[in-house]
Amino acid sequence: MALEKNRQGIGFDFQKGLISSVVFDGREIGAKPTDIFSLRLTDKTGKTIDLFSRDARKVQVNEGAKGTTATYSGFLEDVAVTVFVFEEKNGINVRFSVKNATDKIVEHIEPLPLILKPFIKNGGIGRMLFPYNEGALVENDDLRSTSHLKHLEPKYPTVTCCGLFPGMLCSQFMAYLCGNGGLYIGAHDELRGPKEIDYYAIDEAKNIQTEIRLYSGKSYGEDFSTDFDMVYRFFEGDWQDGAEIYKNWFYEHLPKGLKKVKNNDKLPDWYTDFPIILTYPVRGYHDMDEMTENELFPYINILPYVDKFSKATGARIMVLLMHWEGTAPWAPPYVFPPFGGEEEFDKLFHALKEKGHLLGVYCSGFSFTEQSNVLPSYDCKEILKDKEIFRAFCAGRDGKVLRSTVCEGQRSGYDICVASDKGREILDEAYQPLFDKKLDYVQILDQNHGGSQLFCYSNEHNHPPCVGDWMTTEMKALLDDWNAKAEKTLLGCESAASEPFIQNLLFSDNRFELTHFIGKAVPLYSYLYHEFVHNFMGNQVCNLLPAASYLYRVAYSFAAGDMPTLVLNPKGYIQSYWGQRDLGDLPVEEDVLTFLKNLRDFYMENRDIMCFGNRVKTTRYTTGEITYRNDLYARSYTAEEVLTAAYELDGRKMQIFVNYNKEPKTIECGEKTITLDPFSVVKIEL
């Protein structure tokens, strides 16, 4: 069967169990034939067996009016896999069903593992729209494969920076772009269960292997069926057109209870008031520093800076504390009482409230610290002498509890499973005092990117011994409970909240700067979800770019509809990013504050559409480019001199252009020539 309509289609050789071709706009974009599926079985010892469609010794194919059904059996293991392929406009939908007569678990199935031609900067034709940390457009695999964010297989103990949804991936799709369009690959799963959605180069030619894993959540000997469609669509246009396919599905299948910002009465008034986030530590200068109090302790020492930044910009300030925990920095789950005592902490809280400002804190998610590595005096070894507590932790299939791989520089310990009764008890006990403070904001899930749950195979918890939908369900239940306890305190996570948890984590620390390691940042997250959630620029940790890029990054966040962040060092200087060691390369404070004032003025003048509007496709425009270089990493990053975004509300469409430079910049948009003043925003009505 071959889908050749409009010179595009996916070709199948069902008898051989192969995908024979992928054609778009009349040319082959597939690099080589590949299996229609692969399947992983796992036994009780953790030993895995991978089966491939091409290895089936028996194949039964039935052609129908709407598509094809093919059943594969006769493998070395007693399973039968049925593939359902249905033709749709501009593509196909695919489902799978597995009959499992073994004593093993169907761990996951990989549908249509397409091998596509290399990226354009690797001698090929393609780019990948990847929903990684708010969105990346990848055109050179060398960037990612030589970085610390290279492709990693999801596994236990959980590796948080892999291509996992929900997690660092916000959405359930990716799109391969080539020429004037491309191929959309999406999982239209209303349960929004865990799945890997990723890619990697497989050979010297750097052909691109797409890798999607649909986890079963089943037990030993159980059958498995996908109850949602894998959707493959050819489309014309740019990355925004590919994203529209997923966006249309999302709007038709919203997570239960999700409300648009304009209809969400649980949001505080400051949410639509363009607050500026001011983050800094009260101990040390960076995460691996000596953890002694610095110049910004006692807490009230920040007040002169709050006054200065508020006066210069006209904005409310949210103080977002780091290293404030009375235990040790980044040593979850216990955080209270605050470093220096509650009385000192409360002085700041009350002083900020009196002036109309806000207070938030960072926390570190679902790890259980045995030993702090930055504050050796803090440990939980006495608590861990009670071996019953290990029943709260994520375990492997053999029942062994391995140490967490998250933030090993700052701490050593274990990961907590939220489906464990004991785990929930520990987390609730640790964070209840924080909820009782009624702060404005708590980034309670730093390190749990996107609000992700952690892999656990324990047979002592209330969940199947396999990754699956139960993880999203359990995480959602926990967050619902925390929202009720926190009341008006907004909760957030590291990286923007992944799709199933948006209504729980309504203000989060974006991580778009990490996409600079793998490609070009594109505002995919806000393009999909801006009507439902706003976030903030984030502390920019691991930023790759020099301080000269700081205003570009502020502008990028603003265009996406997110709030700006100032990272302050204890000497009172604005840093380029959190963790910066070279304090000789800092942003120019006067320029930063001038730009922030202009951004806030524009936002408040256009608040309804900027705050409540839907992101829509931008009109093409031409602008110059700026290249930022990092000699340490031997990297460069090219950005547009003027950034743009388009919003729509109640029939009104507006496109904005943001000049973050100290000089005027001129752009062409349609028949219009527009000159932007330094540090300015202009709009056109569409």
XYZ file of C-alpha atoms in Angstrom:
686
model
C 0.000 0.000 0.000
C 1.369 3.469 -0.868
C -0.252 6.824 -0.159
C 0.657 8.902 -3.197
C -1.983 11.607 -3.114
C -0.627 15.075 -3.854
C 2.888 13.628 -4.333
C 3.257 12.685 -0.690
C 2.832 9.534 1.314
C 4.231 6.741 3.440
C 4.823 3.476 1.634
C 4.389 0.106 3.383
C 5.484 -3.397 2.485
C 3.242 -5.179 4.969
C 4.355 -8.681 4.006
C 7.970 -7.844 4.779
C 7.054 -5.779 7.837
C 8.751 -2.695 6.416
C 8.143 0.959 5.727
C 9.538 1.217 2.225
C 9.388 4.958 1.556
C 8.457 8.390 2.872
C 7.714 10.893 0.110
C 6.948 14.596 0.499
C 6.361 17.042 -2.338
C 7.443 14.458 -4.859
C 10.809 13.629 -3.311
C 11.976 10.881 -1.020
C 12.675 12.115 2.500
C 13.121 8.644 3.964
C 16.744 7.533 4.175
C 16.251 3.769 4.188
C 13.587 1.120 4.804
C 12.715 0.448 8.419
C 10.473 -1.775 10.511
C 6.802 -0.969 10.901
C 7.277 -1.468 14.638
C 9.535 -2.835 17.306
C 8.404 -4.272 20.626
C 10.193 -4.748 23.930
C 9.421 -7.571 26.349
C 10.884 -7.555 29.860
C 11.051 -10.412 32.348
C 10.993 -10.223 36.147
C 14.782 -9.955 36.359
C 14.820 -6.933 34.048
C 16.183 -8.815 31.047
C 14.787 -7.388 27.811
C 14.016 -8.887 24.417
C 13.349 -6.673 21.399
C 11.158 -7.962 18.576
C 10.930 -6.382 15.116
C 8.156 -6.564 12.536
C 10.544 -7.819 9.858
C 11.322 -10.888 12.002
C 7.737 -12.188 12.072
C 7.479 -15.621 10.443
C 3.748 -15.273 9.927
C 1.994 -12.245 8.460
C -1.704 -11.836 7.733
C -2.782 -8.732 5.785
C -6.325 -7.508 5.199
C -6.971 -4.530 2.906
C -10.132 -2.538 3.628
C -11.943 0.478 2.284
C -10.358 2.825 4.820
C -7.037 1.152 5.390
C -5.085 -1.971 6.183
C -4.896 -4.394 9.103
C -1.773 -6.549 9.397
C -1.059 -9.133 12.111
C 2.495 -10.276 12.854
C 3.265 -13.472 14.768
C 5.704 -16.364 14.775
C 8.348 -14.474 16.735
C 10.835 -16.123 19.072
C 8.418 -15.074 21.829
C 4.709 -15.938 21.807
C 3.197 -12.587 20.914
C 1.044 -11.376 18.051
C 1.018 -7.729 17.019
C -1.790 -6.242 14.966
C -1.228 -2.958 13.156
C -4.167 -0.840 12.026
C -3.323 1.768 9.354
C -6.116 4.133 8.337
C -5.869 6.664 5.545
C -6.734 10.240 6.441
C -6.453 13.524 4.586
C -2.759 14.223 3.976
C -1.622 11.207 5.944
C -2.454 8.194 8.055
C -3.503 7.194 11.568
C -1.993 4.093 13.173
C -2.931 1.923 16.158
C -1.440 -1.243 17.631
C -2.697 -4.230 19.583
C -0.469 -6.858 21.224
C -1.599 -10.334 22.299
C 0.885 -11.456 24.926
C 1.012 -15.185 25.702
C 4.365 -14.940 27.501
C 5.180 -14.497 31.187
C 6.832 -11.162 30.365
C 5.686 -7.544 30.291
C 5.102 -5.705 27.056
C 7.304 -2.792 28.131
C 6.674 -0.566 25.146
C 6.029 -0.539 21.442
C 7.830 1.731 18.981
C 5.499 2.642 16.103
C 6.850 3.499 12.664
C 10.495 4.161 13.619
C 11.116 6.242 10.505
C 14.649 6.878 9.299
C 14.722 10.274 7.614
C 17.367 12.121 5.660
C 19.968 14.141 7.598
C 19.503 17.656 8.865
C 20.353 20.487 6.520
C 23.581 21.455 8.329
C 24.732 17.815 8.156
C 24.494 17.615 4.378
C 20.811 16.730 4.264
C 17.474 18.422 3.732
C 15.645 18.527 7.042
C 15.002 20.297 10.317
C 13.221 18.945 13.378
C 10.630 20.836 15.391
C 11.212 19.325 18.813
C 8.980 20.184 21.836
C 11.997 20.224 24.141
C 12.130 22.930 26.798
C 9.473 25.148 25.258
C 10.549 24.425 21.697
C 13.597 23.910 19.479
C 14.187 23.907 15.744
C 17.104 21.568 15.076
C 19.131 21.659 11.870
C 22.539 20.353 13.004
C 22.717 17.113 14.973
C 26.339 17.780 15.944
C 25.203 20.459 18.390
C 23.142 18.066 20.461
C 25.272 14.953 20.111
C 28.333 16.782 21.458
C 26.483 18.472 24.337
C 25.385 17.339 27.794
C 21.839 17.176 26.408
C 22.547 14.389 23.925
C 19.981 11.694 23.183
C 19.564 9.407 26.184
C 17.314 6.396 26.575
C 14.739 6.814 29.362
C 15.520 4.412 32.194
C 15.615 3.826 35.939
C 16.980 5.701 37.841
C 15.265 8.492 35.957
C 17.362 10.591 33.598
C 15.535 13.914 33.630
C 16.993 15.484 30.471
C 15.855 12.799 28.013
C 13.108 13.177 25.411
C 10.276 12.144 27.698
C 6.692 13.380 27.826
C 5.455 14.575 30.234
C 8.782 16.055 31.234
C 11.245 18.177 29.316
C 8.921 17.574 26.381
C 5.835 19.740 26.741
C 3.803 18.114 23.968
C 3.182 14.756 22.280
C 4.535 15.421 18.804
C 7.464 16.440 16.659
C 7.698 17.498 13.027
C 10.331 16.934 10.349
C 10.528 20.035 8.147
C 11.949 20.120 4.636
C 11.383 22.553 1.815
C 7.997 24.221 2.121
C 6.459 21.905 4.679
C 7.113 18.561 6.263
C 5.850 15.528 8.167
C 4.019 15.825 11.481
C 4.317 12.867 13.885
C 1.981 13.028 16.883
C 0.470 10.890 19.627
C -3.131 12.042 20.114
C -3.456 10.554 23.574
C -6.112 12.136 25.802
C -4.723 10.351 28.877
C -1.360 11.975 28.185
C 0.594 9.033 29.536
C 4.401 8.823 29.466
C 6.024 8.334 26.107
C 9.411 8.917 24.591
C 9.419 11.224 21.563
C 12.935 11.726 20.281
C 15.424 11.409 17.434
C 19.136 10.766 16.937
C 21.660 10.327 14.121
C 22.376 6.654 13.421
C 25.319 6.494 11.034
C 28.195 8.416 9.466
C 25.763 10.005 7.024
C 23.818 11.282 10.059
C 20.500 9.897 8.889
C 17.876 10.670 11.519
C 16.205 7.875 13.452
C 12.886 8.932 14.949
C 12.178 7.184 18.226
C 8.733 7.040 19.794
C 8.039 4.681 22.670
C 4.506 4.055 23.830
C 4.725 2.583 27.342
C 2.134 -0.016 28.266
C 1.682 0.360 32.031
C 0.820 -3.353 32.065
C 1.894 -6.322 34.164
C 3.396 -9.699 33.333
C 1.487 -11.711 30.753
C -1.013 -8.946 29.986
C -2.067 -7.802 26.530
C -1.535 -4.210 25.431
C -3.391 -1.984 22.988
C -2.907 1.656 22.134
C -6.265 3.345 22.666
C -5.275 6.463 20.762
C -4.043 7.249 17.273
C -0.491 7.818 16.205
C -1.002 10.534 13.613
C 1.218 11.174 10.591
C 0.359 14.236 8.502
C 2.092 15.976 5.636
C 1.689 19.743 5.735
C 2.764 22.892 3.938
C 4.317 25.881 5.679
C 6.772 26.416 8.522
C 7.057 25.134 12.084
C 3.948 27.075 13.101
C 1.865 25.162 10.545
C 3.159 21.858 11.887
C 2.335 22.981 15.421
C -1.198 23.918 14.339
C -2.003 20.246 13.726
C -1.296 19.419 17.345
C -2.849 22.652 18.600
C -6.134 21.896 16.854
C -6.247 18.470 18.493
C -5.324 19.943 21.882
C -8.118 22.529 21.787
C -10.598 19.777 20.953
C -9.309 17.503 23.753
C -8.365 19.775 26.648
C -7.184 18.194 29.897
C -10.062 17.974 32.342
C -10.512 21.182 34.310
C -8.134 23.305 32.239
C -9.325 26.907 31.932
C -8.141 29.820 29.875
C -6.388 32.569 31.796
C -9.270 34.992 31.249
C -11.721 32.481 32.785
C -9.536 31.188 35.619
C -10.740 32.715 38.892
C -8.026 30.858 40.821
C -5.323 33.131 39.449
C -4.063 36.029 41.593
C -4.262 39.599 40.324
C -0.499 39.848 39.826
C -0.637 37.124 37.166
C -1.775 39.643 34.559
C 0.261 42.568 35.895
C 3.684 41.881 34.320
C 5.679 41.302 37.526
C 9.462 41.162 37.224
C 11.051 38.129 38.862
C 14.102 38.939 40.994
C 16.020 35.822 41.975
C 19.202 35.396 44.012
C 20.750 33.277 46.800
C 21.042 34.232 50.465
C 23.930 31.778 50.936
C 26.959 31.543 48.675
C 27.286 32.915 45.164
C 26.427 29.783 43.169
C 25.228 26.215 43.694
C 28.635 24.693 44.436
C 29.889 27.542 46.599
C 30.577 27.567 50.329
C 27.127 27.909 51.873
C 27.687 30.803 54.244
C 25.391 33.803 54.404
C 26.113 36.489 51.845
C 25.456 40.222 51.516
C 21.749 39.645 50.789
C 21.158 38.097 54.202
C 19.278 38.984 56.400
C 16.438 38.697 53.948
C 15.424 42.354 54.220
C 18.739 43.375 52.655
C 17.102 42.899 49.275
C 14.586 45.703 49.827
C 16.722 48.562 48.442
C 17.118 46.631 45.184
C 13.402 45.899 45.061
C 12.701 49.600 45.445
C 15.262 50.542 42.791
C 14.079 48.050 40.178
C 10.411 48.786 40.804
C 10.934 52.541 40.539
C 12.963 52.186 37.327
C 10.464 49.899 35.577
C 7.095 50.659 37.171
C 6.638 46.935 37.824
C 5.806 44.870 40.855
C 8.738 42.715 41.900
C 8.565 39.050 42.833
C 11.504 38.140 45.040
C 12.307 34.489 44.298
C 14.722 33.088 46.853
C 17.421 30.477 46.351
C 19.485 28.754 49.053
C 16.865 29.810 51.600
C 16.153 26.331 52.968
C 16.889 25.828 56.662
C 18.144 22.337 55.882
C 20.556 22.730 52.953
C 20.292 24.220 49.449
C 18.688 21.860 46.929
C 18.360 19.088 49.551
C 14.713 17.991 49.314
C 12.214 17.260 50.570
C 12.615 19.033 53.920
C 12.944 22.811 53.681
C 11.474 24.375 56.820
C 12.180 26.372 58.870
C 13.908 28.904 56.594
C 17.616 29.616 56.922
C 18.016 32.206 59.682
C 14.619 31.421 61.164
C 11.009 32.185 60.378
C 11.076 35.576 62.041
C 13.708 36.937 59.646
C 11.939 35.339 56.698
C 8.599 36.855 57.713
C 10.120 40.333 57.973
C 10.820 40.203 54.255
C 7.413 38.744 53.424
C 5.547 41.454 55.320
C 7.767 44.264 54.004
C 7.162 43.152 50.421
C 3.425 42.894 50.980
C 3.272 46.405 52.413
C 4.776 47.735 49.182
C 2.636 45.584 46.888
C 5.434 43.194 45.956
C 5.586 39.399 45.972
C 7.572 36.544 47.489
C 8.391 33.112 46.147
C 10.893 30.329 46.802
C 12.619 27.550 44.899
C 12.260 23.935 46.065
C 13.688 20.702 44.699
C 10.970 18.204 43.967
C 10.870 14.493 44.610
C 14.323 13.498 45.770
C 15.084 12.395 49.323
C 18.470 13.685 50.412
C 20.720 11.370 52.373
C 23.688 13.746 52.362
C 24.108 17.337 51.231
C 27.288 17.724 49.203
C 27.394 21.512 49.575
C 26.622 21.625 53.303
C 28.235 18.512 54.830
C 26.656 19.185 58.219
C 23.220 18.300 56.815
C 22.166 14.701 56.305
C 19.198 12.384 56.897
C 21.177 9.283 57.768
C 19.371 8.787 61.079
C 16.003 8.791 59.323
C 17.280 6.258 56.790
C 18.229 3.801 59.529
C 14.550 2.877 59.499
C 14.535 0.641 56.431
C 10.779 1.030 56.095
C 11.371 4.441 54.580
C 12.967 2.810 51.537
C 9.479 1.630 50.602
C 8.799 5.241 49.642
C 11.529 5.292 47.020
C 11.562 4.444 43.332
C 12.918 0.952 42.760
C 14.128 -1.125 39.850
C 12.441 -4.241 38.555
C 14.604 -6.349 40.852
C 13.333 -4.382 43.833
C 16.643 -2.637 44.418
C 16.547 1.054 45.299
C 19.329 2.851 43.445
C 20.599 6.319 44.143
C 19.116 9.263 42.289
C 21.031 10.675 39.335
C 19.485 14.143 39.779
C 21.727 17.006 40.982
C 24.467 14.682 42.174
C 26.794 17.637 42.681
C 24.519 19.174 45.277
C 23.284 16.049 47.045
C 23.173 12.279 47.190
C 19.994 10.391 47.917
C 17.008 8.666 46.369
C 13.940 9.404 44.246
C 10.488 9.343 45.857
C 7.645 7.508 44.109
C 4.447 9.544 44.383
C 2.344 6.395 43.951
C 3.787 5.071 47.208
C 1.672 5.812 50.282
C 4.845 6.324 52.280
C 6.246 8.600 49.597
C 3.131 10.781 49.611
C 3.272 10.919 53.400
C 6.883 12.149 53.343
C 6.209 14.794 50.706
C 3.070 16.070 52.405
C 4.839 16.318 55.746
C 7.816 18.125 54.226
C 5.868 20.709 52.243
C 2.854 21.424 54.469
C 4.712 24.122 56.470
C 5.511 25.810 53.177
C 1.880 25.727 52.067
C 0.886 27.211 55.420
C 3.026 30.308 54.738
C 0.692 31.347 51.898
C 3.507 32.721 49.781
C 2.744 34.078 46.345
C 4.714 31.417 44.505
C 6.548 28.161 45.167
C 8.625 26.500 42.479
C 8.046 23.237 44.232
C 9.257 20.973 41.443
C 12.636 22.304 40.438
C 14.433 19.323 38.852
C 11.114 17.618 38.049
C 11.137 19.092 34.548
C 7.635 19.850 33.345
C 6.193 18.282 36.506
C 7.363 14.827 35.532
C 6.972 11.671 37.603
C 10.003 9.405 38.044
C 10.417 5.851 36.760
C 9.565 3.166 39.312
C 9.072 -0.590 38.950
C 8.489 -1.501 42.603
C 5.985 -4.272 43.288
C 5.370 -2.802 46.753
C 3.636 0.352 45.522
C 0.133 0.890 44.233
C 1.070 0.801 40.571
C 1.914 -1.674 37.792
C 5.547 -2.778 37.428
C 5.899 -0.811 34.193
C 5.934 2.798 33.054
C 2.474 3.857 31.916
C -0.592 6.083 32.218
C -0.708 5.510 35.974
C 2.230 7.907 36.340
C 0.311 10.846 34.898
C -2.745 9.910 36.967
C -0.786 9.691 40.226
C 1.089 12.900 39.554
C -2.122 14.727 38.750
C -3.735 13.489 41.972
C -0.766 14.677 44.025
C -0.744 18.096 42.383
C -4.511 18.484 42.786
C -4.055 17.838 46.502
C -1.170 20.287 46.750
C -3.143 22.974 44.917
C -5.964 22.588 47.425
C -3.550 22.898 50.349
C -1.624 25.796 48.825
C -4.827 27.710 48.010
C -3.833 30.985 46.289
C -0.122 30.143 46.266
C 0.820 29.330 42.687
C 3.006 26.274 42.158
C 5.517 25.712 39.392
C 8.328 23.550 38.103
C 11.602 23.655 36.228
C 10.851 23.952 32.521
C 7.308 24.965 31.647
C 4.596 22.611 32.892
C 4.079 19.692 30.573
C 0.624 19.492 29.045
C -1.228 17.294 31.590
C -0.097 19.462 34.516
C -0.687 22.963 33.162
C -3.715 23.586 35.376
C -1.663 22.606 38.451
C 1.597 24.395 37.672
C 0.485 27.764 36.396
C 3.754 29.691 36.698
C 7.074 28.033 35.970
C 10.751 28.708 35.336
C 11.261 28.348 31.591
C 14.375 26.644 30.285
C 14.425 27.833 26.666
C 18.120 28.722 27.009
C 18.923 24.996 27.090
C 17.655 24.656 23.531
C 20.655 26.738 22.434
C 22.729 23.592 22.987
C 20.720 21.625 20.418
C 19.312 24.123 17.936
C 17.366 27.357 17.655
C 14.838 28.319 20.315
C 11.302 28.755 18.953
C 8.329 29.725 21.172
C 6.395 26.522 20.579
C 5.093 26.304 24.144
C 3.444 29.708 24.150
C 2.213 29.131 20.596
C 0.278 26.114 21.867
C -0.696 27.072 25.400
C -0.528 30.851 25.959
C -4.289 31.207 26.449
C -4.043 28.795 29.390
C -0.760 29.507 31.166
C 1.970 32.134 31.504
C 5.481 31.549 32.789
C 8.631 33.493 33.482
C 11.963 33.765 31.725
C 13.667 31.692 34.408
C 17.052 31.900 36.053
C 18.747 30.922 32.749
C 21.024 28.376 34.430
C 23.477 26.668 32.035
C 23.083 29.568 29.620
C 25.433 29.110 26.681
C 25.526 32.696 25.440
C 27.558 35.732 26.588
C 26.110 38.599 28.616
C 25.610 40.554 25.381
C 22.725 38.162 24.665
C 20.839 38.985 27.853
C 18.494 41.536 26.288
C 17.845 39.144 23.400
C 16.730 36.534 25.921
C 14.519 39.062 27.705
C 12.958 40.016 24.367
C 12.441 36.369 23.460
C 10.494 35.792 26.686
C 8.462 38.948 26.216
C 7.448 38.070 22.662
C 6.322 34.684 23.961
C 4.129 36.403 26.549
C 6.242 35.452 29.575
C 7.563 37.511 32.472
C 11.202 38.729 32.647
C 13.728 37.572 35.232
C 16.590 39.426 36.870
C 19.321 37.268 38.416
C 21.070 39.281 41.099
C 24.422 38.393 42.605
C 25.068 39.152 46.278
C 27.076 42.253 45.342
C 23.926 43.703 43.808
C 24.838 43.290 40.130
C 22.490 41.863 37.499
C 24.003 38.629 36.171
C 23.561 37.112 32.746
C 22.371 33.832 34.278
C 22.285 31.861 37.519
C 25.556 30.146 38.321
C 27.662 32.635 36.376
C 31.250 32.621 37.659
C 32.800 35.249 35.354
C 31.517 38.441 36.945
C 33.487 40.529 34.477
C 30.888 39.793 31.784
C 27.645 41.332 33.018
C 24.663 43.024 31.370
C 24.542 46.822 31.462
C 22.074 47.639 34.236
C 20.871 50.926 32.744
C 20.066 49.240 29.429
C 18.309 46.357 31.165
C 16.069 48.604 33.246
C 15.269 50.900 30.320
C 14.256 47.921 28.207
C 12.153 46.401 30.994
C 10.304 49.673 31.535
C 9.500 49.927 27.836
C 8.338 46.315 27.722
C 6.075 46.773 30.720
C 4.602 49.991 29.337
C 3.757 48.242 26.064
C 2.357 45.205 27.879
C 0.077 47.275 30.093
C -1.142 49.338 27.131
C -2.031 46.109 25.300
C -2.692 43.923 28.314
C -5.888 42.225 27.192
C -4.530 40.846 23.948
C -1.037 40.144 25.322
C -2.425 38.410 28.384
C -5.573 36.685 27.147
C -4.888 36.378 23.431
C -4.241 33.260 21.421
C -0.861 32.977 19.720
C -1.299 32.812 15.940
C 1.000 32.481 12.962
C 3.168 35.497 12.265
C 3.301 37.374 8.974
C 6.674 36.983 7.279
C 9.156 39.790 7.820
C 12.811 40.459 7.112
C 15.367 41.586 9.657
C 19.080 41.405 10.260
C 20.835 38.841 12.424
C 23.207 38.845 15.367
C 25.639 36.021 16.112
C 26.698 35.369 19.695
C 29.825 33.307 20.274
C 31.002 31.175 23.155
C 34.682 30.352 22.732
C 34.731 28.024 25.745
C 32.200 25.692 24.111
C 33.311 26.548 20.566
C 29.704 27.400 19.807
C 27.837 30.212 18.126
C 24.164 31.115 18.072
C 22.451 33.361 15.553
C 19.352 35.349 16.496
C 17.125 37.795 14.654
C 17.872 41.451 15.428
C 14.154 42.065 15.832
C 11.842 39.403 17.273
C 8.161 38.985 16.516
C 4.974 37.303 17.717
C 1.304 37.534 16.784
C -1.743 37.455 19.044
C -5.491 37.246 18.420
C -8.364 38.126 20.758
C -12.044 38.625 19.968
C -11.403 39.076 16.259
C -8.473 41.447 16.682
C -5.073 40.318 15.391
C -1.879 42.077 16.387
C 1.726 41.368 15.480
C 4.463 42.812 17.662
C 8.104 43.486 16.853
C 10.709 43.776 19.602
C 14.020 45.600 19.197
C 16.323 44.649 22.069
C 19.290 46.562 20.643
C 20.789 49.901 21.655
C 20.481 51.114 18.073
C 17.412 51.600 15.845
C 16.553 48.643 13.605
C 14.533 48.565 10.387
C 12.397 45.662 9.202
C 10.268 44.886 6.158
C 6.853 43.316 6.730
C 4.728 42.930 3.629
C 4.620 46.364 2.018
C 5.538 48.109 5.254
C 8.945 49.394 6.255
C 9.160 49.864 10.012
C 11.982 51.472 11.972
C 12.101 50.558 15.645
C 13.703 52.801 18.231
C 16.282 51.270 20.580
C 14.802 49.006 23.272
C 11.296 49.345 21.851
C 8.208 47.408 20.823
C 5.894 48.299 17.957
C 2.695 46.662 16.790
C 0.778 46.331 13.563
C -2.833 45.297 13.229
C -3.389 42.298 10.960
